[in-house]
Coordinates of C-alpha atoms in Angstrom, one line a residue:
Chain A
X472 CA 150.9 162.7 34.5
X473 CA 151.4 164.4 30.8
X474 CA 148.5 167.2 32.1
X475 CA 151.3 167.7 34.9
X476 CA 154.4 167.0 32.7
X477 CA 153.0 169.7 30.3
X478 CA 152.4 172.5 33.3
X479 CA 155.1 172.0 34.7
X480 CA 157.2 172.2 31.4
X481 CA 155.7 175.7 30.6
X482 CA 156.0 177.0 33.2
X483 CA 159.8 176.4 34.5
X484 CA 160.4 177.1 30.1
X485 CA 159.9 179.9 31.1
X486 CA 161.3 180.2 34.1
X487 CA 158.7 180.4 37.3
X488 CA 159.6 177.6 39.4
X489 CA 156.5 177.7 41.8
X490 CA 154.3 177.1 39.3
X491 CA 156.3 174.1 38.3
X492 CA 156.2 172.5 42.1
X493 CA 153.2 173.0 42.4
X494 CA 151.9 171.2 38.6
X495 CA 154.4 168.3 40.2
X496 CA 152.6 168.5 43.7
X497 CA 149.3 167.7 42.1
X498 CA 150.2 163.8 40.8
X499 CA 149.5 162.6 44.6
X500 CA 146.3 165.0 44.1
X501 CA 145.5 162.9 40.5
X502 CA 146.4 159.7 42.2
X503 CA 144.5 159.9 44.1
X504 CA 142.1 160.7 42.8
X505 CA 141.9 157.6 40.6
X506 CA 141.7 155.4 44.0
X507 CA 138.5 157.6 45.0
X508 CA 136.7 158.2 41.7
X509 CA 133.6 158.7 43.9
X510 CA 134.7 161.8 45.3
X511 CA 134.7 165.4 43.8
X512 CA 138.7 165.1 43.9
X513 CA 139.2 164.4 40.3
X514 CA 136.5 167.8 39.7
X515 CA 138.7 169.8 42.2
X516 CA 142.2 168.4 40.2
X517 CA 140.7 169.0 36.6
X518 CA 139.1 172.5 37.6
X519 CA 142.8 173.2 39.0
X520 CA 144.9 172.0 36.2
X521 CA 142.4 174.0 34.5
X522 CA 143.8 177.3 36.3
X523 CA 147.3 176.6 36.3
X524 CA 147.1 176.6 33.0
X525 CA 145.3 179.6 32.1
X526 CA 147.2 182.0 35.5
X527 CA 149.7 180.1 32.9
X528 CA 149.1 181.5 29.8
X529 CA 148.6 184.7 31.9
X530 CA 151.8 185.0 33.2
X531 CA 153.4 184.5 29.9
X532 CA 154.1 180.8 29.7
X533 CA 154.4 179.2 26.6
X534 CA 150.9 178.1 24.7
X535 CA 151.1 175.5 24.0
X536 CA 152.3 173.5 26.7
X537 CA 148.9 175.2 28.8
X538 CA 146.6 174.1 26.2
X539 CA 147.5 170.6 26.1
X540 CA 148.3 171.3 30.0
X541 CA 144.4 171.5 29.6
X542 CA 143.7 169.0 27.3
X543 CA 145.5 166.2 29.4
X544 CA 143.9 167.8 32.3
X545 CA 140.5 167.0 30.6
X546 CA 140.9 163.6 29.2
X547 CA 142.9 162.4 32.9
X548 CA 139.7 163.1 34.3
X549 CA 137.4 161.8 31.6
X550 CA 139.6 158.3 32.3
X551 CA 139.3 158.4 36.5
X552 CA 135.6 158.5 35.6
X553 CA 136.4 155.9 32.8
X554 CA 138.4 153.5 35.2
X555 CA 135.5 153.9 38.2
X556 CA 132.8 153.1 36.1
X557 CA 134.1 149.8 34.4
X558 CA 136.4 149.0 37.1
X559 CA 138.0 145.5 36.5
X560 CA 134.8 144.0 34.8
X561 CA 135.6 144.9 31.6
X562 CA 136.1 141.0 30.7
X563 CA 132.2 141.3 30.4
X564 CA 132.1 141.7 25.7
X565 CA 129.9 144.5 26.3
X566 CA 131.4 146.4 28.6
X567 CA 134.7 146.3 26.5
X568 CA 132.6 147.5 24.0
X569 CA 131.4 150.4 26.3
X570 CA 135.1 150.4 27.1
X571 CA 136.6 151.3 23.1
X572 CA 133.7 153.5 22.3
X573 CA 134.0 155.4 25.3
X574 CA 137.9 156.0 24.0
X575 CA 137.3 156.3 20.7
X576 CA 134.8 159.1 21.4
X577 CA 137.4 161.0 23.8
X578 CA 140.0 161.0 21.0
X579 CA 138.1 161.5 18.5
X580 CA 136.9 165.1 20.6
X581 CA 140.6 165.7 22.5
X582 CA 142.1 165.3 17.9
X583 CA 139.4 167.3 16.5
X584 CA 139.9 170.7 19.6
X585 CA 143.5 169.9 19.7
X586 CA 144.0 170.4 15.3
X587 CA 141.3 173.0 15.5
X588 CA 143.5 174.8 18.0
X589 CA 147.2 174.2 15.9
X590 CA 144.5 175.5 12.4
X591 CA 142.9 178.4 14.8
X592 CA 146.4 179.9 15.9
X593 CA 147.5 180.4 12.1
X594 CA 145.1 181.8 10.6
X595 CA 145.2 185.5 12.8
X596 CA 142.3 187.5 12.6
X597 CA 141.7 190.5 14.6
X598 CA 138.0 190.3 16.2
X599 CA 136.9 193.5 17.2
X600 CA 135.7 193.2 20.9
X601 CA 131.8 194.0 19.9
X602 CA 132.1 190.8 17.4
X603 CA 133.2 188.1 20.1
X604 CA 131.4 189.3 22.6
X605 CA 128.2 189.3 20.3
X606 CA 129.8 185.0 19.2
X607 CA 129.7 184.6 23.0
X608 CA 125.9 185.8 23.7
X609 CA 125.3 183.0 20.5
X610 CA 127.2 180.6 22.0
X611 CA 125.5 180.8 25.5
X612 CA 122.5 180.4 23.6
X613 CA 123.1 177.7 21.7
X614 CA 124.5 175.9 23.9
X615 CA 121.0 176.9 25.9
X616 CA 119.0 175.7 22.6
X617 CA 120.8 172.7 23.5
X618 CA 120.0 172.3 26.6
X619 CA 116.4 172.9 26.4
X620 CA 116.1 169.6 24.0
X621 CA 117.7 167.6 26.0
X622 CA 115.8 168.1 28.9
X623 CA 112.8 168.2 27.2
X624 CA 113.6 165.3 25.7
X625 CA 111.1 162.1 26.4
X626 CA 112.6 160.3 29.8
Chain B
X1350 CA 122.2 166.2 34.0
X1351 CA 124.6 165.3 35.6
X1352 CA 127.8 166.5 37.6
X1353 CA 129.9 165.8 34.4
X1354 CA 127.9 167.2 32.2
X1355 CA 127.9 170.2 34.1
X1356 CA 132.1 170.4 34.7
X1357 CA 132.6 170.5 31.6
X1358 CA 130.2 173.3 30.7
X1359 CA 131.1 175.1 33.5
X1360 CA 134.7 175.2 32.9
X1361 CA 133.8 175.4 28.6
X1362 CA 132.2 179.2 29.7
X1363 CA 134.3 179.3 32.8
X1364 CA 137.3 179.9 30.3
X1365 CA 135.3 182.3 27.3
X1366 CA 134.5 184.8 30.0
X1367 CA 138.2 185.2 31.1
X1368 CA 139.4 185.3 27.3
X1369 CA 137.0 187.5 26.6
X1370 CA 137.5 189.8 30.5
X1371 CA 141.6 189.1 29.5
X1372 CA 141.2 189.4 25.1
X1373 CA 143.1 186.4 25.7
X1374 CA 142.5 184.7 22.6
X1375 CA 145.3 181.6 23.7
X1376 CA 142.5 180.8 27.0
X1377 CA 139.8 181.0 24.0
X1378 CA 141.2 178.1 22.8
X1379 CA 142.0 175.9 26.2
X1380 CA 137.5 176.1 26.1
X1381 CA 137.3 174.2 22.9
X1382 CA 138.8 171.2 23.7
X1383 CA 135.7 171.2 26.5
X1384 CA 133.0 172.7 24.2
X1385 CA 133.8 169.8 21.9
X1386 CA 133.6 166.9 23.7
X1387 CA 130.5 167.8 25.0
X1388 CA 129.4 167.9 21.7
X1389 CA 130.4 165.6 20.5
X1390 CA 128.5 164.1 23.6
X1391 CA 125.6 165.5 22.7
X1392 CA 125.9 165.0 18.9
X1393 CA 125.7 161.0 19.9
X1394 CA 123.5 161.2 22.0
X1395 CA 120.2 158.0 21.5
X1396 CA 116.7 159.2 20.6
X1397 CA 114.4 158.0 22.9
X1398 CA 111.7 157.4 21.3
X1399 CA 114.8 155.0 19.2
X1400 CA 114.9 153.1 22.1
X1401 CA 113.4 149.6 22.8
X1402 CA 114.8 147.6 25.5
X1403 CA 114.0 144.5 26.6
X1404 CA 114.9 144.1 30.1
X1405 CA 114.1 140.7 32.6
X1406 CA 115.3 139.5 36.1
X1407 CA 115.4 136.0 37.1
X1408 CA 115.6 134.2 40.5
X1409 CA 116.4 131.1 40.6
X1410 CA 113.0 129.8 43.3
X1411 CA 110.5 132.7 44.5
X1412 CA 110.6 131.1 48.1
X1413 CA 113.2 130.2 50.0
X1414 CA 113.7 128.6 53.7
X1415 CA 116.3 129.8 56.2
X1416 CA 119.8 131.8 54.9
X1417 CA 120.6 131.8 52.0
X1418 CA 122.4 132.9 48.5
X1419 CA 120.0 133.8 46.9
X1420 CA 121.4 134.6 42.8
X1421 CA 119.6 137.4 41.2
X1422 CA 120.0 137.7 36.5
X1423 CA 119.1 140.9 34.6
X1424 CA 119.0 139.7 31.5
X1425 CA 118.9 143.0 29.0
X1426 CA 118.1 142.7 25.3
X1427 CA 119.2 145.8 22.7
X1428 CA 115.2 145.7 20.2
X1429 CA 116.7 148.8 18.4
X1430 CA 118.1 148.7 15.4
X1431 CA 120.8 150.5 16.2
X1432 CA 123.5 150.7 19.0
X1433 CA 123.0 150.8 22.4
X1434 CA 125.4 153.5 24.9
X1435 CA 123.6 152.3 28.8
X1436 CA 124.4 151.4 32.2
X1437 CA 122.0 149.5 34.9
X1438 CA 122.4 149.9 38.5
X1439 CA 120.0 148.1 40.9
X1440 CA 120.3 148.8 44.3
X1441 CA 120.7 147.0 47.2
X1442 CA 117.6 146.2 49.5
X1443 CA 117.0 147.0 53.3
X1444 CA 119.0 144.1 55.1
X1445 CA 120.6 142.3 51.5
X1446 CA 124.0 141.4 51.6
X1447 CA 126.1 141.0 48.6
X1448 CA 127.7 138.3 48.7
X1449 CA 128.7 138.1 45.0
X1450 CA 129.2 140.1 41.0
X1451 CA 128.2 143.9 41.5
X1452 CA 125.4 146.2 41.0
X1453 CA 125.9 148.5 38.0
X1454 CA 127.7 147.8 34.2
X1455 CA 128.4 150.9 32.1
X1456 CA 128.1 148.2 28.2
X1457 CA 127.4 148.8 24.2
X1458 CA 124.0 146.5 22.6
X1459 CA 124.4 146.3 19.5
X1460 CA 121.2 145.9 18.0
X1461 CA 119.9 142.3 18.4
X1462 CA 122.7 141.9 20.9
X1463 CA 122.0 140.9 25.5
X1464 CA 124.4 141.3 28.5
X1465 CA 123.4 139.5 31.1
X1466 CA 124.1 141.6 35.2
X1467 CA 124.4 138.4 37.3
X1468 CA 124.4 139.2 41.3
X1469 CA 124.0 137.0 44.5
X1470 CA 123.2 138.8 47.9
X1471 CA 122.0 136.9 50.8
X1472 CA 120.0 137.7 54.1
X1473 CA 118.4 136.4 56.9
X1474 CA 114.9 137.0 56.4
X1475 CA 112.3 138.9 54.3
X1476 CA 110.5 139.6 51.2
X1477 CA 112.4 141.0 48.3
X1478 CA 110.4 142.5 45.7
X1479 CA 111.3 144.3 42.8
X1480 CA 108.7 147.0 40.8
X1481 CA 110.7 148.1 38.0
X1482 CA 114.3 148.0 36.7
X1483 CA 116.1 151.0 36.4
X1484 CA 118.4 151.4 32.7
X1485 CA 120.2 155.0 31.6
X1486 CA 121.4 155.2 28.2
X1487 CA 123.5 157.6 27.3
X1488 CA 125.6 158.9 25.3
X1489 CA 129.2 156.5 24.9
X1490 CA 131.0 159.3 27.6
X1491 CA 128.4 158.9 29.7
X1492 CA 127.5 163.0 29.6
X1493 CA 124.1 163.2 28.7
X1494 CA 121.5 160.2 30.4
X1495 CA 117.7 160.0 30.6
X1496 CA 116.6 157.5 32.4
X1497 CA 114.3 154.4 31.5
X1498 CA 112.2 152.0 33.9
X1499 CA 111.1 149.0 32.9
X1500 CA 108.6 147.6 34.3
X1501 CA 108.7 144.1 37.1
X1502 CA 107.4 142.6 39.5
X1503 CA 109.9 140.0 40.8
X1504 CA 109.7 139.1 44.0
X1505 CA 111.4 136.7 46.9
X1506 CA 110.9 135.6 49.8
X1507 CA 113.1 134.5 51.9
X1508 CA 111.6 132.7 55.3
X1509 CA 112.8 131.6 58.5
X1510 CA 115.0 128.1 58.8
X1511 CA 111.9 126.3 60.8
X1512 CA 113.8 124.1 63.5
X1513 CA 111.9 120.5 63.7
X1514 CA 110.2 120.4 66.9
X1515 CA 109.4 116.5 68.1
X1516 CA 106.0 116.7 68.9
X1517 CA 104.7 117.6 72.1
X1518 CA 101.4 115.2 74.1
X1519 CA 99.3 119.4 74.1
X1520 CA 95.9 118.4 76.7
X1521 CA 93.9 121.4 76.2
X1522 CA 91.5 122.6 78.5
X1523 CA 88.8 123.4 75.0
X1524 CA 89.7 121.2 71.6
X1525 CA 88.7 121.6 68.2
X1526 CA 85.6 119.2 66.9
X1527 CA 87.1 118.4 64.5
X1528 CA 89.3 114.7 64.2
X1529 CA 93.0 114.5 65.9
X1530 CA 94.3 113.6 68.4
X1531 CA 94.2 115.6 71.7
X1532 CA 91.4 112.7 74.4
X1533 CA 88.5 115.4 73.9
X1534 CA 87.7 114.5 77.7
X1535 CA 83.9 113.7 76.0
X1536 CA 82.5 111.2 75.0
X1537 CA 81.9 109.7 70.9
X1538 CA 84.9 108.0 68.4
X1539 CA 87.7 107.6 69.4
X1540 CA 89.8 104.2 70.8
X1541 CA 89.7 104.6 75.3
X1542 CA 87.2 103.8 76.8
X1543 CA 85.2 106.7 77.9
X1544 CA 82.0 105.4 79.6
X1545 CA 78.7 103.8 79.6
X1546 CA 75.3 105.9 79.3
X1547 CA 72.0 104.4 77.9
X1548 CA 71.8 103.5 74.4
X1549 CA 70.1 105.7 72.0
X1550 CA 68.2 105.3 68.5
X1551 CA 70.8 105.3 66.2
X1552 CA 73.5 104.3 68.3
X1553 CA 75.9 101.8 66.6
X1554 CA 75.3 97.7 67.7
X1555 CA 78.9 97.6 67.3
X1556 CA 79.4 100.0 70.6
X1557 CA 76.3 97.6 72.2
X1558 CA 77.0 96.8 76.3
X1559 CA 75.4 93.2 76.2
X1560 CA 77.1 93.3 79.8
X1561 CA 75.3 94.8 81.0
X1562 CA 72.3 95.4 78.8
X1563 CA 71.8 91.4 80.3
X1564 CA 72.2 91.9 84.0
X1565 CA 69.5 95.0 82.3
X1566 CA 65.6 93.2 81.0
X1567 CA 64.2 95.6 78.5
X1568 CA 66.8 98.5 78.6
X1569 CA 69.9 98.6 76.8
X1570 CA 73.5 100.1 77.6
X1571 CA 76.1 101.4 74.7
X1572 CA 80.5 101.1 75.4
X1573 CA 81.1 105.6 74.8
X1574 CA 85.3 105.7 73.3
X1575 CA 86.5 110.1 74.5
X1576 CA 86.8 111.2 71.7
X1577 CA 89.9 112.4 70.3
X1578 CA 89.9 116.1 68.2
X1579 CA 91.9 119.2 67.6
X1580 CA 94.1 121.4 69.5
X1581 CA 93.0 125.8 68.7
X1582 CA 96.0 127.1 68.8
X1583 CA 96.9 130.7 68.2
X1584 CA 101.0 132.3 68.5
X1585 CA 101.4 135.8 69.3
X1586 CA 105.2 137.5 68.3
X1587 CA 105.9 140.3 69.9
X1588 CA 107.7 143.3 67.4
X1589 CA 107.6 146.0 69.5
X1590 CA 110.3 148.5 69.8
X1591 CA 110.7 148.2 73.2
X1592 CA 111.3 144.4 73.5
X1593 CA 113.5 144.1 70.6
X1594 CA 117.8 143.9 71.3
X1595 CA 119.9 144.4 68.9
X1596 CA 123.8 143.4 69.8
X1597 CA 126.3 143.7 66.6
X1598 CA 124.3 141.5 63.7
X1599 CA 122.6 139.3 66.2
X1600 CA 118.8 140.4 66.9
X1601 CA 117.0 139.3 70.1
X1602 CA 113.9 139.5 67.1
X1603 CA 115.2 136.6 64.7
X1604 CA 115.2 133.9 67.6
X1605 CA 111.6 134.9 69.3
X1606 CA 110.6 134.7 64.8
X1607 CA 112.5 131.6 64.5
X1608 CA 111.0 129.6 67.1
X1609 CA 107.7 130.9 66.3
X1610 CA 108.3 129.6 62.3
X1611 CA 109.2 126.0 64.4
X1612 CA 106.1 126.0 67.2
X1613 CA 103.9 126.5 63.8
X1614 CA 105.3 123.7 61.8
X1615 CA 105.3 121.3 64.9
X1616 CA 101.8 122.1 65.9
X1617 CA 100.5 122.0 61.7
X1618 CA 101.9 118.5 61.9
X1619 CA 100.4 118.0 64.4
X1620 CA 97.5 118.8 62.8
X1621 CA 96.1 121.1 65.3
X1622 CA 94.7 124.5 63.8
X1623 CA 97.0 127.0 64.6
X1624 CA 96.7 131.6 63.4
X1625 CA 99.8 133.7 63.9
X1626 CA 98.8 137.7 64.7
X1627 CA 102.9 139.8 64.3
X1628 CA 102.7 142.7 66.5
X1629 CA 104.9 145.2 65.3
X1630 CA 105.1 148.3 62.9
X1631 CA 102.3 146.0 60.6
X1632 CA 100.0 144.3 62.7
X1633 CA 100.7 140.6 60.6
X1634 CA 97.7 137.7 60.7
X1635 CA 96.9 134.4 59.7
X1636 CA 93.2 133.4 60.0
X1637 CA 93.8 129.8 61.9
X1638 CA 93.8 127.0 59.1
X1639 CA 95.3 123.7 58.8
X1640 CA 98.0 121.4 57.2
X1641 CA 101.2 122.2 54.1
X1642 CA 98.6 125.8 53.0
X1643 CA 98.7 127.1 56.4
X1644 CA 101.4 126.5 57.1
X1645 CA 103.5 128.9 53.8
X1646 CA 100.8 131.9 55.7
X1647 CA 102.5 131.5 58.6
X1648 CA 105.8 131.4 57.9
X1649 CA 105.5 134.3 54.4
X1650 CA 104.0 136.7 57.2
X1651 CA 107.0 135.8 59.3
X1652 CA 109.2 136.4 56.8
X1653 CA 107.6 139.5 56.9
X1654 CA 108.2 140.2 60.0
X1655 CA 109.9 143.6 61.0
X1656 CA 110.4 145.8 64.0
X1657 CA 108.3 148.2 64.6
X1658 CA 110.1 152.2 64.6
X1659 CA 110.9 154.7 67.7
X1660 CA 107.3 156.1 65.7
X1661 CA 105.3 153.2 66.4
X1662 CA 101.9 154.3 68.3
X1663 CA 102.1 150.3 68.9
X1664 CA 103.8 150.2 72.3
X1665 CA 101.3 148.0 74.8
X1666 CA 100.0 144.9 74.3
X1667 CA 96.7 146.1 75.6
X1668 CA 96.8 147.0 72.2
X1669 CA 96.4 143.8 70.6
X1670 CA 92.7 142.8 69.1
X1671 CA 93.1 139.6 70.6
X1672 CA 90.1 138.7 69.6
X1673 CA 91.3 137.8 65.9
X1674 CA 91.8 134.0 67.8
X1675 CA 88.7 132.2 67.9
X1676 CA 87.8 131.6 71.6
X1677 CA 89.2 128.9 74.4
X1678 CA 92.4 129.6 72.3
X1679 CA 95.3 127.9 73.8
X1680 CA 97.8 131.2 73.0
X1681 CA 101.0 131.5 72.7
X1682 CA 102.7 134.7 73.2
X1683 CA 106.5 134.9 72.2
X1684 CA 108.2 138.6 73.9
X1685 CA 110.6 139.0 75.9
X1686 CA 108.1 141.9 77.9
X1687 CA 107.9 145.0 79.0
X1688 CA 107.1 146.7 82.3
X1689 CA 103.3 147.0 80.8
X1690 CA 102.4 143.6 80.0
X1691 CA 100.9 142.5 82.9
X1692 CA 96.9 143.9 82.6
X1693 CA 97.4 142.4 78.7
X1694 CA 97.9 138.8 80.2
X1695 CA 95.2 139.6 82.0
X1696 CA 93.2 140.5 79.4
X1697 CA 93.3 137.5 78.5
X1698 CA 93.5 135.5 80.5
X1699 CA 89.4 137.0 81.4
X1700 CA 88.0 136.1 77.2
X1701 CA 89.1 132.5 79.1
X1702 CA 91.8 132.2 76.5
X1703 CA 94.1 129.9 78.0
X1704 CA 98.0 130.9 77.4
X1705 CA 102.3 130.5 77.9
X1706 CA 104.0 132.4 76.9
X1707 CA 107.7 132.6 75.8
X1708 CA 110.3 135.2 76.3
X1709 CA 113.3 135.5 75.5
X1710 CA 115.5 136.7 78.3
X1711 CA 117.3 139.9 77.7
X1712 CA 119.4 140.0 80.1
X1713 CA 121.4 137.2 79.5
X1714 CA 121.6 138.3 75.9
X1715 CA 123.1 141.1 76.7
X1716 CA 125.1 140.4 79.5
X1717 CA 128.4 138.3 77.6
X1718 CA 129.4 142.1 76.2
X1719 CA 128.9 144.0 79.5
X1720 CA 132.3 145.2 81.4
X1721 CA 133.0 143.1 84.1
X1722 CA 133.2 145.8 86.7
X1723 CA 130.7 146.8 90.1
X1724 CA 128.0 149.4 88.7
X1725 CA 127.7 146.9 85.5
X1726 CA 127.2 144.0 87.7
X1727 CA 124.6 145.5 90.4
X1728 CA 122.9 147.3 86.9
X1729 CA 122.4 143.9 85.9
X1730 CA 121.2 142.1 89.2
X1731 CA 118.7 144.9 89.4
X1732 CA 116.9 144.1 86.5
X1733 CA 116.9 140.4 86.7
X1734 CA 115.2 140.9 90.6
X1735 CA 113.1 143.4 87.7
X1736 CA 112.7 140.4 85.3
X1737 CA 111.6 138.5 87.8
X1738 CA 108.7 140.4 89.1
X1739 CA 107.0 140.7 86.4
X1740 CA 107.4 137.2 85.8
X1741 CA 106.5 136.6 88.7
X1742 CA 102.7 138.4 88.3
X1743 CA 102.3 136.7 84.8
X1744 CA 102.8 133.3 86.1
X1745 CA 100.5 133.9 89.2
X1746 CA 97.7 134.8 86.1
X1747 CA 98.3 130.7 85.6
X1748 CA 99.7 130.9 83.4
X1749 CA 103.3 129.5 82.0
X1750 CA 106.0 131.0 82.0
X1751 CA 108.7 129.7 79.8
X1752 CA 112.8 131.9 81.3
X1753 CA 114.2 131.0 77.6
X1754 CA 118.2 132.0 77.2
X1755 CA 118.1 131.6 73.3
X1756 CA 121.4 130.0 73.5
X1757 CA 119.3 126.8 75.7
X1758 CA 117.1 124.4 72.9
X1759 CA 113.1 125.6 73.2
X1760 CA 112.1 121.9 72.6
X1761 CA 112.9 120.6 76.0
X1762 CA 111.4 123.4 78.0
X1763 CA 108.3 124.2 76.1
X1764 CA 107.5 120.2 75.9
X1765 CA 107.6 121.1 79.7
X1766 CA 105.5 123.7 79.7
X1767 CA 102.5 122.4 77.9
X1768 CA 102.5 119.0 79.8
X1769 CA 102.3 121.3 83.4
X1770 CA 99.3 123.4 81.3
X1771 CA 96.5 121.1 81.8
X1772 CA 95.4 122.4 85.0
X1773 CA 95.6 126.2 83.7
X1774 CA 91.9 127.0 85.4
X1775 CA 89.7 130.4 84.4
X1776 CA 91.0 133.0 87.1

């Protein structure tokens, strides 16, 4: 809901009412995704929400709303999974503990990311395109290494 | 790797690529929550070498008779020094019907802590076994999971319910030379008078016929009594695909299984020697034996009995290895019959077996589900005539036939058929 409100507000403030309407129309889709978490609907909803945020930013909507919208979509997508995994079994102590740890990790990830974004937007550094490209290659290489490490772990 | 990890990774990388193409820093910032989300998961992923888990599956019993609810408990313990986030999932085996509890659970276990996954299931019949316990160790976000298989060896048999029959007095043509309750038509030890013969050295003086001896000087006569022995009984349960009929939850084969179990119990209770062959996907055999242990063997076979699949090569009873049964045994065949089965019964009689056919009536079983229009009525009538012809062909071989409508009790039919089968002769 927060995600959709952020996106709708971003589009609305910029005067793109069609975008705002699409964002609001996403609400039933998210509701359906919550009802059927095993389907691919939650992933579709996340992808569409992030896509809306990207398009919104490209056509000039407020970046704060768009970034918050995509981050909140990520949180919503993760909570749909948590809700389906834990369901109504959260009465057991180990399951409750897992739920708490999951929420803590989610909060840590999003909190740290949003803090980094806020701080990052204040620091204005002009990065040349080639450096940016190299940075991306480095990130991809790092991800590949991490992935290789995960795959090599004994099962 | 799971779908969630792929989704997060793909969105993060795509956002970065779009940011690069459009040279828009804000879109790059959008990728940051996704990447950090992934990094947090990676950093919290436990090292499997340091994870030590203990798991035990507990069943309240290892075998049950009849349909009951079986409670399964799965105890998991974290034996490592660090907390472990795990996902345990049980798979419902074919035939299981989960009645209570959950088959999966997410849990975080601190060092030394344990948790329990509990569920109940029911099944008509069958053998269920577990060879391992599957646990997925994960980070708290559930993104990076590693599977652990813990060894387990638990089995439960859900055996068919026995309907206790009263004893039926059998008069088989041949008996096994072992003390029992069936008059064997040969002289020996017993209670009923059988005849008188000349005295042989070694005969007990108690059995001397003094009156006859008195009438014949210089000769002694001994009274003989009819020896009472046990019968040799072979049960054949037909589990071929073409004789099975399933309507909703009900299966004609299950009626056959229950009838076989009840007959085996009755014959073994009377002291007879009983063997069993289930002729289906896998031929299951209980070789001849007596007593409670034999009943357990037979029930174990019946709990594993399954209807053959479509592709099974054992489509004809002609392939049935009848020689595994002792010669001259009384063979009780439980089969709803196929058109090609006459030759098998001919072979059975040619080998000297006394036989009885219990044939669950497929048409009577299916009839309530058919619409009562004229075409169906005609088809049912034709099918009845065809079945009657098959049964008559078998009856012509001097094999008693029980045309069993499964909603009727089997015991009176068995009692009538077995008491009549005394005069069955070689053809």
